Every structure is written in C-alpha cells, then in structure tokens.
Protein backbone atom coordinates (compact mmCIF):
# COMPACT_ATOMS: atom_id res chain seq x y z
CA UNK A 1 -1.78 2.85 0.52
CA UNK A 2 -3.33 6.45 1.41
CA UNK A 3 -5.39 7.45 3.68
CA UNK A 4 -8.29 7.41 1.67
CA UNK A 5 -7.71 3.95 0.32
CA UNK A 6 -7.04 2.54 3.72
CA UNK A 7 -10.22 4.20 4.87
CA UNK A 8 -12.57 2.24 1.97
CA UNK A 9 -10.28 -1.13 2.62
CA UNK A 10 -11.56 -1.21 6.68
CA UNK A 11 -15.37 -0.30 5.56
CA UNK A 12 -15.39 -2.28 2.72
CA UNK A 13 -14.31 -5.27 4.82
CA UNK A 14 -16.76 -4.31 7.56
CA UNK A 15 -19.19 -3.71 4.96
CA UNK A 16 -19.91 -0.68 5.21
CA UNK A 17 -20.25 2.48 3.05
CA UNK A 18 -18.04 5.99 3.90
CA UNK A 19 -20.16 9.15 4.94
CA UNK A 20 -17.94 12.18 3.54
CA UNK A 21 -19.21 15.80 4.63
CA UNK A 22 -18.89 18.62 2.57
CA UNK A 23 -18.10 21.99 4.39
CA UNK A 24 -16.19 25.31 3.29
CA UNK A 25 -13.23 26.45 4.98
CA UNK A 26 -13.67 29.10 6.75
CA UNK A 27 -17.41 29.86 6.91
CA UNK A 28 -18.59 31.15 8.93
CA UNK A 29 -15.08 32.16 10.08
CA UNK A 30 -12.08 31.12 9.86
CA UNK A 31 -11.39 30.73 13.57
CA UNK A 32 -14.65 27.84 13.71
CA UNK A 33 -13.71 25.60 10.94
CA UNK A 34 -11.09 23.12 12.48
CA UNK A 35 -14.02 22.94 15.10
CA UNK A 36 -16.50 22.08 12.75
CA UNK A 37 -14.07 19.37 10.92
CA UNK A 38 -14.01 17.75 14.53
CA UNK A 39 -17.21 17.76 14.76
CA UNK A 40 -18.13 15.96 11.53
CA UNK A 41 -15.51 13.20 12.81
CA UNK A 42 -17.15 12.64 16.21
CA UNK A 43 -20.53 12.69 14.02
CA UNK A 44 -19.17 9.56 11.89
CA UNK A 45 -17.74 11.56 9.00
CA UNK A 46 -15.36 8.55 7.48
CA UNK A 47 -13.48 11.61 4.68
CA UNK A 48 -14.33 15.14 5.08
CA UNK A 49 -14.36 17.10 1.77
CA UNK A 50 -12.97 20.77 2.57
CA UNK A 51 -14.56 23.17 0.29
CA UNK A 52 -12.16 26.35 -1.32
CA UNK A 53 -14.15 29.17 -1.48
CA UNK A 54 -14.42 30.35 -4.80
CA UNK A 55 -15.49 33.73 -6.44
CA UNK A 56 -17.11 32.65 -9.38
CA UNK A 57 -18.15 28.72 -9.12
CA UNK A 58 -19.71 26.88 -11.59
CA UNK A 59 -21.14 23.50 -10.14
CA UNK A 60 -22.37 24.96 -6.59
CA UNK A 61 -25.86 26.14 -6.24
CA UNK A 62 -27.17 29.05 -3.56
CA UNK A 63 -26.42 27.77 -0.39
CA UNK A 64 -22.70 26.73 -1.09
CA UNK A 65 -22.55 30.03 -2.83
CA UNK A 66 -23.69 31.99 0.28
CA UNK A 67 -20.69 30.04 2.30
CA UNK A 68 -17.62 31.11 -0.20
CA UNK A 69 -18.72 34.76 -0.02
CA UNK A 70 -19.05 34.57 3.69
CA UNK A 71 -15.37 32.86 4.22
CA UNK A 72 -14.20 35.40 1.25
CA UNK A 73 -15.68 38.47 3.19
CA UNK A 74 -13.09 37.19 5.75
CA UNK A 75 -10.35 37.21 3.37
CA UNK A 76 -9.90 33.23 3.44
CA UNK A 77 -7.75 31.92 0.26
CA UNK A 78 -5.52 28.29 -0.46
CA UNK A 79 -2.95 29.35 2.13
CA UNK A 80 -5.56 29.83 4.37
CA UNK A 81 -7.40 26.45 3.85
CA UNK A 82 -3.90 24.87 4.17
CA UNK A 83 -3.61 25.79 7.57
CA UNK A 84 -6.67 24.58 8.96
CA UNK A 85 -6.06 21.41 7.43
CA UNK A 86 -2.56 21.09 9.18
CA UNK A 87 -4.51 22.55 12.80
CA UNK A 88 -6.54 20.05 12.03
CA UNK A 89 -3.87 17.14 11.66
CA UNK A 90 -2.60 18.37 15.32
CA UNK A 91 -5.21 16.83 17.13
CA UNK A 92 -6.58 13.54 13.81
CA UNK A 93 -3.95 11.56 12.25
CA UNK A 94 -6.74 9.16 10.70
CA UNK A 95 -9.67 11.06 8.73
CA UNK A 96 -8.40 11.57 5.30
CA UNK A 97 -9.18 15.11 4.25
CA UNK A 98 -9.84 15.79 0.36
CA UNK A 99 -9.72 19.60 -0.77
CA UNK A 100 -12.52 20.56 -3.28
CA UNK A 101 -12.43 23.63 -5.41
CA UNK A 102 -11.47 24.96 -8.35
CA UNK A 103 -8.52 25.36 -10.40
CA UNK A 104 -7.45 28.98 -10.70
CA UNK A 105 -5.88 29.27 -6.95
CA UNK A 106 -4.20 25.77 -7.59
CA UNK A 107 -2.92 27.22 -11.26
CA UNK A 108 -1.79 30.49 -9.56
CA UNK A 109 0.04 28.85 -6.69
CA UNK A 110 2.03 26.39 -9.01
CA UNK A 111 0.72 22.67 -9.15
CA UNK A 112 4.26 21.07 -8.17
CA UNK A 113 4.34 23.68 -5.14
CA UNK A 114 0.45 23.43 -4.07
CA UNK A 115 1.19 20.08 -3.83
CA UNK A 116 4.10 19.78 -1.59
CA UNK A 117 2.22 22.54 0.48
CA UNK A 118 -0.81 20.50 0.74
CA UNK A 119 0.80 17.28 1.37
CA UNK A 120 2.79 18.84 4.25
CA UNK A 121 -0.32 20.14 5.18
CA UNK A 122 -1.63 16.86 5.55
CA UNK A 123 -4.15 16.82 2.88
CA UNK A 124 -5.15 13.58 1.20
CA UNK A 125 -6.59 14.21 -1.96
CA UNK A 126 -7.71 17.14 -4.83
CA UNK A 127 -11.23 17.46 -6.20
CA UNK A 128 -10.96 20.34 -8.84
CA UNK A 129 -14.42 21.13 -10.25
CA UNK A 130 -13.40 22.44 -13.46
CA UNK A 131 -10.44 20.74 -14.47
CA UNK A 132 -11.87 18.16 -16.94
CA UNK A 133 -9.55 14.42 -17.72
CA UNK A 134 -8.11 15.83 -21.05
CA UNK A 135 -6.26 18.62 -19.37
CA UNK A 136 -5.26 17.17 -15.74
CA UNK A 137 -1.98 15.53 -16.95
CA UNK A 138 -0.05 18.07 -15.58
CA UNK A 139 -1.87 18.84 -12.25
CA UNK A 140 -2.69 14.67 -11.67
CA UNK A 141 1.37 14.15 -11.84
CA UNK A 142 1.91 17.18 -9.26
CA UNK A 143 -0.57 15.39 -7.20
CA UNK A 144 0.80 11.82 -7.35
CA UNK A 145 3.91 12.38 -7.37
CA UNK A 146 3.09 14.35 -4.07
CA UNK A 147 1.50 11.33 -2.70
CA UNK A 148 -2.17 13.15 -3.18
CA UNK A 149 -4.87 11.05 -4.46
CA UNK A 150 -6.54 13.05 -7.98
CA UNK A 151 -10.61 12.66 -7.68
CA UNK A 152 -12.65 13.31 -10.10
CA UNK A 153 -16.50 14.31 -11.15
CA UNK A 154 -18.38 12.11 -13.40
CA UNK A 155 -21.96 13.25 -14.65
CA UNK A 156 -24.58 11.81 -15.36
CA UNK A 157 -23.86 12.97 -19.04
CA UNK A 158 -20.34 12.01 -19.32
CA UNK A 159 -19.62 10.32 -22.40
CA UNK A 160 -17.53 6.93 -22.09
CA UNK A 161 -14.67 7.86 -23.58
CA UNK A 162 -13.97 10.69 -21.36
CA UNK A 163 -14.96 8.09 -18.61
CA UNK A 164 -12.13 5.74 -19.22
CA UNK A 165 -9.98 8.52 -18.81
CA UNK A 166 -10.83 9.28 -15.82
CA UNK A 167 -10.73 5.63 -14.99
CA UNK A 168 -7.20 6.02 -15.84
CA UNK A 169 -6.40 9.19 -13.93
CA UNK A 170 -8.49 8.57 -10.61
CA UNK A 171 -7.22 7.26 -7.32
CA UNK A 172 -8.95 7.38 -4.22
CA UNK A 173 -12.82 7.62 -5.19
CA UNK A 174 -14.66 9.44 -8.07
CA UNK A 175 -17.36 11.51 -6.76
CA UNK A 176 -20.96 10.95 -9.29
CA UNK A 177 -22.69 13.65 -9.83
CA UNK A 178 -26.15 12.47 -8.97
CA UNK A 179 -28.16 14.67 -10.75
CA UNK A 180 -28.08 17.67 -13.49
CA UNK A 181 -27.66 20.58 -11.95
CA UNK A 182 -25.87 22.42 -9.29
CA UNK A 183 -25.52 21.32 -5.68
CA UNK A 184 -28.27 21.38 -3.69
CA UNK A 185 -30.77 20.37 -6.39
CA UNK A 186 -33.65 18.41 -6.42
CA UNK A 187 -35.24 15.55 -8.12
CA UNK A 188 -32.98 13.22 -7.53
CA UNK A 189 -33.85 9.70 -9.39
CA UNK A 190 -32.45 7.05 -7.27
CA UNK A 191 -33.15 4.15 -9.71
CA UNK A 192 -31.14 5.66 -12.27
CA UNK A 193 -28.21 6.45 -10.15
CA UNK A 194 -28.41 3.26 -9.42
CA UNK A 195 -28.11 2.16 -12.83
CA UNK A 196 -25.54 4.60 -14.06
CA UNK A 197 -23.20 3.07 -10.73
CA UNK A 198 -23.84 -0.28 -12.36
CA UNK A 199 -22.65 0.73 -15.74
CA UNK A 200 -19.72 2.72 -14.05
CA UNK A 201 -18.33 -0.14 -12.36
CA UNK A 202 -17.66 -1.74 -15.75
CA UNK A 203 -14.61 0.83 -16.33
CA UNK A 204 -14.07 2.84 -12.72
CA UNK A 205 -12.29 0.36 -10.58
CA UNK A 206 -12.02 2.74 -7.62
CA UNK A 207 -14.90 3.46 -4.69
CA UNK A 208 -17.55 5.19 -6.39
CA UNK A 209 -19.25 8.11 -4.02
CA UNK A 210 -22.38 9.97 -5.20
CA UNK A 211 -23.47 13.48 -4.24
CA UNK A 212 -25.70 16.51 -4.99
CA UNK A 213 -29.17 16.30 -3.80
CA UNK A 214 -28.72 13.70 -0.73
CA UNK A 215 -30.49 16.20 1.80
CA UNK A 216 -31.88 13.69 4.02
CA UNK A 217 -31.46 10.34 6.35
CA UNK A 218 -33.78 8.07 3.88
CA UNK A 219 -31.86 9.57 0.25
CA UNK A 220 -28.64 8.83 1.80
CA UNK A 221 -29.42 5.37 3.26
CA UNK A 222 -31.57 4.88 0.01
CA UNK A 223 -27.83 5.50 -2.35
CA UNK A 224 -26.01 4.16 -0.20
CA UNK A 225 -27.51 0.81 -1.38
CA UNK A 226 -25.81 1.35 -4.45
CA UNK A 227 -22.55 3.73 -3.93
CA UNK A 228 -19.58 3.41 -2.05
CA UNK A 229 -19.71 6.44 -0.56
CA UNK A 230 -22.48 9.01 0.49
CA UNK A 231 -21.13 12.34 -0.02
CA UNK A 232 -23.68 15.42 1.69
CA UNK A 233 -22.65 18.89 1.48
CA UNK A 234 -25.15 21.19 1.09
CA UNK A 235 -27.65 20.17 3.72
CA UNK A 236 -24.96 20.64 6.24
CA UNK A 237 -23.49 24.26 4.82
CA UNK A 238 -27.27 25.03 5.14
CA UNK A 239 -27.00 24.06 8.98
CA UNK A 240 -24.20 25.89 9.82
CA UNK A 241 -25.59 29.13 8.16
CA UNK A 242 -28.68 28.72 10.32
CA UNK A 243 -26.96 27.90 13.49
CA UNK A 244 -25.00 30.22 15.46
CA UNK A 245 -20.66 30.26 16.12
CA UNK A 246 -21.83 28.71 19.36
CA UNK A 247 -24.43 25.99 18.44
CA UNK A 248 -22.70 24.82 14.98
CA UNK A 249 -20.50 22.42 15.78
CA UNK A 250 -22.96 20.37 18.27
CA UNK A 251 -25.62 20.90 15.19
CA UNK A 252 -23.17 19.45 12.93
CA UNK A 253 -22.69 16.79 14.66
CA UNK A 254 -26.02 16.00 15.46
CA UNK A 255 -27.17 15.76 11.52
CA UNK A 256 -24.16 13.97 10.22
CA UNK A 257 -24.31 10.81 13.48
CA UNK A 258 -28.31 10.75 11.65
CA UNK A 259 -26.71 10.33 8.51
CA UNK A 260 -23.93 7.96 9.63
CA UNK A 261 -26.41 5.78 11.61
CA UNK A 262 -28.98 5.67 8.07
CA UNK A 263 -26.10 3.63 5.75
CA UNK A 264 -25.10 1.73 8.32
C-alpha cells in the first residue's frame, strides 16, 4: 500500500477527510521551500501537492502564475524540485508528497528515468495537468511500475467515457476540478459539486479530492461534506507572496491548522 493510500485508510477509519496544500517549489526561493513543506505538516497538511513551475501553464490562474515565474527567475527546474522533495524526506518519512505539473519536463527527462528519480526522491505520486487518459499509457506504466501512484483531473465537463478511463488508470486519489476555470476562480457551486461527487462515485473507486476555488475555512469545511479530500492551493501561494522569507512559514502554518481544524 503507498503512502497515499495508507494515509486515506487511517482518516477514513478515523473519519476524517485529508487537507492537501498546494505550493510551488521553489517560490519564493529555492532555499525556503522544504521550510514551507514543514510547515504545512505541522499545520495539519495530511498530502502536500508540490507544484513544478511551468512556463506556459494552462489550468493555473494569476496567482499560481506569479509563483512559477518567481521560482523560474531563480532558475528552479524537475531536478531541482527532486531535491527538495528528498531534503524533505531527511527530516518526514510519513506525509506522502504528490508532484503536480505538466508534462513537457517529465517528456524531456524520460518517463522510465523521471520515475526512478522521483521515487528515489521519495515522491509519492504524479499529477500532470495536461496529459489527458487516452495518452498516459506510457507515462502511468513508468509511474507504477516505479511504485508512483498516477492522479488524475476530472472536470466538471468530462464526459463518462473518458471518466472510466481514468477510473481505470488512477491510484491514489483523483483530484475534481470544482469549477470551470483556472485556479483561483470563483463561483464555486457547492451543491453541484456535491452532486457531480455522487455521480463520480458510481465509476471512481479511489478517494475523490476537490480543488480550485476553496479559498476559505467555511468552502473547505462546506466540500469537505462531500469529498474525500480538500485540496487548497491558491489561497496559500497567495500567502506566501504577501508574507515575507521570514514570516512565511509561521503564516503558512497558521492558515492551513484553520483549514485543518474546519473538516475536522
């Protein structure tokens, strides 16, 4: 059993739901991300979703935007990200860690070797954005076979068919999209997330997490009703880009032990 399964096992049977972070490696710089990952564990993070900056996303609004160019300004790539993760793994043997990016620096490293790399590096799972069910064959057997659990996005416009595929395919969690749009968005409908869990759970058979547009203490206790998982990134990439190096980590903290206390 991974790490991630193992960590949904223990809450389920304590019934509770997972709180998993979203940050990006490396902003604001490299040097303060392990810090911040520690800090989202002594906050109550259960999985902490690493972003990998990105020069061109396609599914992140402003604010996560604003983070890639600041860890890219410092030169931060895979490799980098990598690193951290295994720093990280020096000091927490427990908090599964799932990488979330995009597929070009995974393509260009090699899936069979960005695999093994992350694996070694201690890295739990892969979240890439833009890699769709019909074409992750290749990358999803890199990724097992590395003992890496494949996660995948469902939308709130994903047709069924393309859903049972990624029922297939999935281990760990899928991550709903809560919302059309990019991250950050508003107008999130929490009766119809709701729903569309509901009708989920008649193909997905793994935890369901929902994200983009949880911003606050009440939205995330409010899905977390529903979901598995509560998954908040952009409300906390917003406080470390209005904190400073010195106050981020205790700020970090701070807002994710609110969140962790509201799905309790």
């Amino acid at each position: 059993m991974s790490r991630v399964a193992e960590t949904f096992a223990r809450l389920q049977a304590a019934g509770e739901k997972a709180l998993i972070p979203f940050i990006t490696a490396g902003d604001p710089n490299p040097g303060l991300t392990v810090g911040l990952m520690h800090g989202l564990v002594d906050g109550g993070a259960d999985i902490i979703e690493l972003g990998i900056p990105f020069s061109d996303p396609m599914a992140d609004g402003p604010v996560i935007q604003r983070a890639s160019e600041r860890a890219l300004a410092h030169k931060v790539g895979l490799r980098h990200v990598l690193a951290m993760v295994k720093t990280f793994r020096e000091t927490n043997q427990h908090t599964p860690v799932v990488l979330m990016g995009y597929l070009n620096p995974v393509h260009v490293l090699g899936y069979e070797a960005f695999a093994q790399a992350a694996a070694a590096a201690g890295v739990d799972g892969v979240l890439t954005v833009d890699c769709p069910p019909e074409e992750a064959e290749d990358l999803t057997a890199a990724l097992v076979a590395a003992g890496l659990d494949p996660v995948f996005l469902i939308a709130p416009t994903t047709p069924a068919e393309r859903v049972r595929e990624i029922a297939r395919l999935a281990r760990g969690y899928v991550y709903y999209v809560s919302l059309k749009g990019v991250t950050g968005a508003g107008n999130l409908d929490i009766d119809d997330v709701a729903r569309k869990i509901a009708a989920l759970r008649e193909h997905i058979t793994v935890p369901i997490g929902v994200g983009f547009g949880i911003r606050d203490a009440e939205t995330a206790r409010a899905i977390s009703v529903a979901a598995d998982a509560v998954v908040v990134g952009s409300r906390l990439v917003q406080e470390v880009e209005a904190a400073t190096p010195e106050t981020a980590v205790e700020q970090l903290t701070r807002l994710v032990a609110t969140l962790k206390a509201a799905i309790r």
